[in-house]
């Protein structure tokens, strides 16, 4: 897979620490030759991301702050990319957020504020980022976001985030239709559960992992590198005919009806 992304510039949004799915994607893309641009959510995470990026074999990455709830920060990121990198070929959107109290109990108790926040950070951000990336993707492009089975079926405690993921998957289809004529593809990876910072907020997460190990066709959970390599495929020309798709990378768990 070495060289598949040679000469491509890829934006990685959502690295928080070494367990982040975004970091798995970054490692796969870097190994395949891409130049990476990272965004991190505020100063609190900057040191973490700098430390991780320093471990990459080639030191050609650009690091920029971006809180996706702030339009001016999104604008600033893409202005810097335009000035310093020029053409953008890919975006990994690995960002989601819901308040911890919305990720337990009954979905019917979701607050208006909690609903809006989950949709804003986890869904609208993809729309805003795709719009900002479009003028920089002059050689065609590939945008990849991350979703979960809880957006298709009811998964205990996933609640407001499940509804956000359903909206995200539909946003992928509308964006794919809008940007397709510009040669820009938009797809989602539906990852199996992985122990990350975001996953810690979901009550009963350990039980979910155990069920996957017992029942998924591959009888094991998913790891970051499997998602990373699928993103690499989606960024590369190997996937040039695929857009508006949701690819499950979950050891096959989603096919089960029991
Ligand atoms: P993570 O905690 O490592 O990453 C989530 C990222 O979202 C963090 O880097 C955080 O800084 C960022 N973020 C949150 N609010 C933000 C904001 N306002 N502005 C900018 N960034 C913000 O966890 P992860 O599991 O790697 O999550 C990445 C994506 O993968 C999410 O969309 C998540 O829903 C999805 N996903 C995770 C799993 C899993 O089991 N871990 C499964 C399927 C899908």
Short mmCIF file of C-alpha atoms and ligand atoms in Angstrom, two decimals:
data_model
loop_
_atom_site.label_atom_id
_atom_site.label_comp_id
_atom_site.label_asym_id
_atom_site.label_seq_id
_atom_site.Cartn_x
_atom_site.Cartn_y
_atom_site.Cartn_z
CA UNK A 1 0.00 0.00 0.00
CA UNK A 2 3.08 2.17 0.09
CA UNK A 3 2.91 5.05 -2.37
CA UNK A 4 -0.88 4.88 -2.90
CA UNK A 5 -1.28 8.42 -1.52
CA UNK A 6 2.03 9.85 -2.77
CA UNK A 7 1.61 13.55 -3.66
CA UNK A 8 -1.75 13.82 -1.83
CA UNK A 9 -2.54 16.27 0.96
CA UNK A 10 -4.96 14.96 3.55
CA UNK A 11 -6.62 16.77 6.44
CA UNK A 12 -7.09 14.68 9.59
CA UNK A 13 -9.66 16.13 12.01
CA UNK A 14 -10.25 14.58 15.44
CA UNK A 15 -7.02 13.24 16.94
CA UNK A 16 -7.30 13.46 20.73
CA UNK A 17 -4.79 10.77 21.73
CA UNK A 18 -3.11 7.62 20.44
CA UNK A 19 -6.35 5.62 20.73
CA UNK A 20 -8.27 7.99 18.45
CA UNK A 21 -9.61 6.48 15.24
CA UNK A 22 -8.27 9.62 13.52
CA UNK A 23 -4.76 8.60 14.61
CA UNK A 24 -5.24 5.14 13.04
CA UNK A 25 -6.26 6.86 9.80
CA UNK A 26 -3.30 9.27 10.02
CA UNK A 27 -0.84 6.39 10.39
CA UNK A 28 -2.25 4.51 7.38
CA UNK A 29 -2.31 7.65 5.21
CA UNK A 30 1.21 8.68 6.26
CA UNK A 31 2.57 5.20 5.49
CA UNK A 32 0.99 5.45 2.02
CA UNK A 33 2.92 8.68 1.35
CA UNK A 34 0.36 11.42 2.08
CA UNK A 35 1.29 14.79 3.53
CA UNK A 36 -0.96 15.35 6.54
CA UNK A 37 -2.60 18.40 8.04
CA UNK A 38 -3.98 17.86 11.55
CA UNK A 39 -6.60 19.87 13.40
CA UNK A 40 -7.07 19.60 17.15
CA UNK A 41 -9.86 20.89 19.38
CA UNK A 42 -8.30 23.71 21.37
CA UNK A 43 -5.09 24.17 23.34
CA UNK A 44 -5.93 21.37 25.78
CA UNK A 45 -5.27 18.76 23.08
CA UNK A 46 -2.46 20.53 21.23
CA UNK A 47 0.39 18.99 23.25
CA UNK A 48 -1.03 15.45 22.77
CA UNK A 49 -1.31 15.89 19.03
CA UNK A 50 2.16 17.49 18.70
CA UNK A 51 3.70 14.60 20.64
CA UNK A 52 2.03 12.00 18.42
CA UNK A 53 2.86 13.79 15.17
CA UNK A 54 6.52 13.97 16.27
CA UNK A 55 6.62 10.14 16.13
CA UNK A 56 5.81 10.03 12.39
CA UNK A 57 8.77 9.11 10.15
CA UNK A 58 8.41 12.19 7.90
CA UNK A 59 8.09 15.58 9.58
CA UNK A 60 6.09 17.40 6.91
CA UNK A 61 2.75 17.79 8.77
CA UNK A 62 0.90 21.01 9.51
CA UNK A 63 -0.99 21.39 12.84
CA UNK A 64 -3.89 23.81 13.27
CA UNK A 65 -6.51 24.46 15.97
CA UNK A 66 -10.17 23.98 15.04
CA UNK A 67 -13.27 23.88 17.19
CA UNK A 68 -15.91 22.88 14.63
CA UNK A 69 -18.68 24.79 16.43
CA UNK A 70 -16.90 28.01 15.40
CA UNK A 71 -17.24 29.07 11.75
CA UNK A 72 -14.29 31.45 12.03
CA UNK A 73 -11.98 28.61 13.11
CA UNK A 74 -13.10 26.44 10.17
CA UNK A 75 -12.50 29.39 7.81
CA UNK A 76 -9.05 30.02 9.32
CA UNK A 77 -8.02 26.35 8.88
CA UNK A 78 -8.91 26.27 5.20
CA UNK A 79 -7.30 29.67 4.55
CA UNK A 80 -4.03 28.34 6.05
CA UNK A 81 -4.28 25.13 4.01
CA UNK A 82 -4.85 27.18 0.83
CA UNK A 83 -1.82 29.40 1.59
CA UNK A 84 0.59 26.71 2.79
CA UNK A 85 -0.43 23.54 0.98
CA UNK A 86 -2.57 24.68 -1.97
CA UNK A 87 -4.52 21.66 -3.17
CA UNK A 88 -6.36 19.36 -0.77
CA UNK A 89 -7.12 15.75 -1.76
CA UNK A 90 -8.75 14.27 1.31
CA UNK A 91 -10.47 14.98 4.62
CA UNK A 92 -10.94 12.53 7.51
CA UNK A 93 -13.77 13.89 9.66
CA UNK A 94 -13.53 11.95 12.94
CA UNK A 95 -15.50 14.22 15.24
CA UNK A 96 -18.55 13.66 17.41
CA UNK A 97 -19.82 14.87 20.75
CA UNK A 98 -22.80 14.41 23.05
CA UNK A 99 -23.18 15.23 26.73
CA UNK A 100 -22.50 12.20 28.93
CA UNK A 101 -25.93 12.48 30.57
CA UNK A 102 -27.58 12.03 27.16
CA UNK A 103 -25.77 8.69 26.66
CA UNK A 104 -27.67 6.73 29.29
CA UNK A 105 -31.26 6.03 30.21
CA UNK A 106 -34.12 6.72 27.81
CA UNK A 107 -33.76 8.62 24.52
CA UNK A 108 -37.15 10.18 25.18
CA UNK A 109 -35.51 12.31 27.88
CA UNK A 110 -33.06 13.98 25.47
CA UNK A 111 -32.92 17.72 26.15
CA UNK A 112 -33.35 20.30 23.36
CA UNK A 113 -29.93 21.66 24.13
CA UNK A 114 -28.31 18.20 24.14
CA UNK A 115 -29.98 17.33 20.84
CA UNK A 116 -28.76 20.51 19.16
CA UNK A 117 -25.23 20.12 20.49
CA UNK A 118 -24.91 16.53 19.23
CA UNK A 119 -26.21 17.50 15.78
CA UNK A 120 -24.02 20.61 15.58
CA UNK A 121 -20.71 18.98 16.51
CA UNK A 122 -21.30 15.55 14.97
CA UNK A 123 -23.25 16.33 11.78
CA UNK A 124 -23.33 19.99 10.79
CA UNK A 125 -19.54 20.11 11.11
CA UNK A 126 -19.27 17.68 8.17
CA UNK A 127 -21.42 19.97 6.03
CA UNK A 128 -19.39 23.06 6.98
CA UNK A 129 -16.08 21.27 6.40
CA UNK A 130 -17.17 19.84 3.03
CA UNK A 131 -18.22 23.32 1.88
CA UNK A 132 -14.88 24.81 2.95
CA UNK A 133 -12.85 21.95 1.44
CA UNK A 134 -14.59 22.02 -1.96
CA UNK A 135 -12.70 24.99 -3.50
CA UNK A 136 -9.34 23.46 -2.45
CA UNK A 137 -10.13 20.06 -4.00
CA UNK A 138 -9.29 21.19 -7.51
CA UNK A 139 -7.84 17.79 -8.49
CA UNK A 140 -10.86 15.89 -7.13
CA UNK A 141 -11.09 14.67 -3.57
CA UNK A 142 -12.35 12.21 -1.02
CA UNK A 143 -14.10 13.07 2.25
CA UNK A 144 -14.46 10.32 4.84
CA UNK A 145 -16.50 10.47 8.05
CA UNK A 146 -17.05 8.00 10.89
CA UNK A 147 -20.38 6.51 11.85
CA UNK A 148 -21.70 3.65 13.99
CA UNK A 149 -24.38 0.93 13.85
CA UNK A 150 -26.36 2.91 16.45
CA UNK A 151 -27.36 5.21 13.56
CA UNK A 152 -29.19 2.33 11.82
CA UNK A 153 -30.53 0.28 14.76
CA UNK A 154 -31.36 1.02 18.36
CA UNK A 155 -28.25 0.42 20.48
CA UNK A 156 -28.71 0.72 24.23
CA UNK A 157 -27.56 4.09 25.63
CA UNK A 158 -26.37 5.42 22.25
CA UNK A 159 -29.52 7.56 22.18
CA UNK A 160 -29.00 11.10 20.84
CA UNK A 161 -25.76 10.05 19.15
CA UNK A 162 -27.64 7.34 17.21
CA UNK A 163 -30.01 9.95 15.83
CA UNK A 164 -27.00 12.16 15.00
CA UNK A 165 -25.30 9.26 13.15
CA UNK A 166 -28.49 8.62 11.12
CA UNK A 167 -28.42 12.31 10.10
CA UNK A 168 -24.69 12.06 9.38
CA UNK A 169 -25.21 9.08 7.04
CA UNK A 170 -27.91 10.97 5.16
CA UNK A 171 -25.69 14.07 5.03
CA UNK A 172 -23.04 11.86 3.37
CA UNK A 173 -25.52 11.01 0.59
CA UNK A 174 -26.64 14.61 0.00
CA UNK A 175 -23.03 15.85 0.03
CA UNK A 176 -21.96 13.05 -2.34
CA UNK A 177 -24.66 14.18 -4.76
CA UNK A 178 -23.68 17.87 -4.52
CA UNK A 179 -19.93 17.36 -4.81
CA UNK A 180 -19.83 14.43 -7.25
CA UNK A 181 -19.82 16.69 -10.34
CA UNK A 182 -16.60 18.29 -8.96
CA UNK A 183 -14.97 14.86 -8.70
CA UNK A 184 -15.26 14.88 -4.91
CA UNK A 185 -16.42 11.67 -3.25
CA UNK A 186 -18.04 11.51 0.20
CA UNK A 187 -18.27 8.26 2.17
CA UNK A 188 -18.64 7.01 5.73
CA UNK A 189 -16.97 4.17 7.58
CA UNK A 190 -19.23 2.48 10.11
CA UNK A 191 -16.67 1.28 12.64
CA UNK A 192 -17.24 -1.43 15.21
CA UNK A 193 -16.86 -0.32 18.83
CA UNK A 194 -13.29 0.70 19.75
CA UNK A 195 -12.15 1.80 23.21
CA UNK A 196 -11.42 5.52 22.72
CA UNK A 197 -11.99 8.69 24.73
CA UNK A 198 -15.38 9.27 23.02
CA UNK A 199 -16.45 5.66 23.68
CA UNK A 200 -15.73 6.05 27.41
CA UNK A 201 -18.79 8.30 27.62
CA UNK A 202 -21.12 5.46 26.59
CA UNK A 203 -22.51 3.50 29.51
CA UNK A 204 -22.10 -0.30 29.23
CA UNK A 205 -19.40 -0.04 26.55
CA UNK A 206 -17.47 -3.08 27.90
CA UNK A 207 -20.54 -5.28 27.46
CA UNK A 208 -20.84 -4.17 23.84
CA UNK A 209 -17.20 -5.16 23.20
CA UNK A 210 -17.80 -8.57 24.81
CA UNK A 211 -20.85 -9.22 22.64
CA UNK A 212 -18.85 -8.43 19.49
CA UNK A 213 -16.10 -10.86 20.51
CA UNK A 214 -18.68 -13.58 21.06
CA UNK A 215 -20.98 -13.01 18.10
CA UNK A 216 -19.35 -11.08 15.23
CA UNK A 217 -18.51 -13.31 12.24
CA UNK A 218 -14.78 -12.59 12.75
CA UNK A 219 -15.15 -13.18 16.55
CA UNK A 220 -13.05 -10.14 17.45
CA UNK A 221 -13.42 -6.42 17.93
CA UNK A 222 -12.28 -3.77 15.45
CA UNK A 223 -9.01 -1.88 15.80
CA UNK A 224 -7.92 1.55 14.60
CA UNK A 225 -5.61 0.15 11.93
CA UNK A 226 -8.49 -1.66 10.20
CA UNK A 227 -10.45 1.58 10.00
CA UNK A 228 -7.27 3.42 8.98
CA UNK A 229 -6.63 1.07 6.06
CA UNK A 230 -10.24 1.37 4.86
CA UNK A 231 -9.90 5.16 4.94
CA UNK A 232 -6.66 4.79 2.95
CA UNK A 233 -8.61 2.80 0.34
CA UNK A 234 -11.29 5.53 0.26
CA UNK A 235 -8.65 8.26 -0.18
CA UNK A 236 -6.93 6.34 -2.97
CA UNK A 237 -7.88 5.92 -6.62
CA UNK A 238 -8.72 2.27 -5.89
CA UNK A 239 -12.12 3.50 -4.65
CA UNK A 240 -12.68 6.00 -7.50
CA UNK A 241 -16.14 4.58 -8.33
CA UNK A 242 -17.47 4.72 -4.76
CA UNK A 243 -19.39 7.67 -3.30
CA UNK A 244 -22.32 8.17 -0.93
CA UNK A 245 -21.53 4.80 0.65
CA UNK A 246 -21.40 3.55 4.24
CA UNK A 247 -18.75 0.83 4.57
CA UNK A 248 -18.94 -1.31 7.70
CA UNK A 249 -15.60 -2.14 9.30
CA UNK A 250 -16.95 -4.08 12.27
CA UNK A 251 -15.87 -7.74 11.97
CA UNK A 252 -19.20 -8.28 10.18
CA UNK A 253 -21.34 -7.66 13.27
CA UNK A 254 -23.95 -5.59 11.40
CA UNK A 255 -25.16 -8.56 9.33
CA UNK A 256 -26.48 -10.41 12.37
CA UNK A 257 -30.14 -10.53 13.30
CA UNK A 258 -29.64 -12.14 16.70
P1 LIG B 1 -11.93 10.34 20.16
O1 LIG B 1 -12.44 10.84 21.47
O2 LIG B 1 -10.53 9.91 20.10
O3 LIG B 1 -12.22 11.39 19.00
C1 LIG B 1 -13.31 12.28 19.01
C2 LIG B 1 -12.75 13.61 18.57
O4 LIG B 1 -13.79 14.58 18.41
C3 LIG B 1 -11.74 14.20 19.57
O5 LIG B 1 -10.51 14.41 18.94
C4 LIG B 1 -12.38 15.52 19.96
O6 LIG B 1 -11.42 16.53 20.19
C5 LIG B 1 -13.21 15.81 18.72
N1 LIG B 1 -14.22 16.84 18.95
C6 LIG B 1 -15.28 16.80 19.80
N2 LIG B 1 -15.91 18.00 19.79
C7 LIG B 1 -15.23 18.81 18.92
C8 LIG B 1 -15.36 20.15 18.49
N3 LIG B 1 -16.34 20.94 18.96
N4 LIG B 1 -14.47 20.64 17.59
C9 LIG B 1 -13.46 19.88 17.13
N5 LIG B 1 -13.28 18.59 17.50
C10 LIG B 1 -14.14 18.07 18.39
O7 LIG B 1 -12.92 9.12 19.80
P2 LIG B 1 -13.11 8.26 18.46
O8 LIG B 1 -13.84 7.06 18.90
O9 LIG B 1 -11.84 8.13 17.74
O10 LIG B 1 -14.14 9.14 17.61
C11 LIG B 1 -13.93 9.53 16.27
C12 LIG B 1 -15.21 9.29 15.46
O11 LIG B 1 -15.44 7.90 15.34
C13 LIG B 1 -16.47 9.89 16.08
O12 LIG B 1 -17.30 10.41 15.06
C14 LIG B 1 -17.14 8.66 16.68
O13 LIG B 1 -18.54 8.81 16.83
C15 LIG B 1 -16.81 7.64 15.62
N6 LIG B 1 -16.97 6.24 15.99
C16 LIG B 1 -16.37 5.75 17.11
C17 LIG B 1 -16.55 4.42 17.44
C18 LIG B 1 -15.90 3.85 18.69
O14 LIG B 1 -16.35 2.82 19.16
N7 LIG B 1 -14.88 4.47 19.24
C19 LIG B 1 -17.31 3.59 16.62
C20 LIG B 1 -17.89 4.11 15.47
C21 LIG B 1 -17.72 5.44 15.16
#
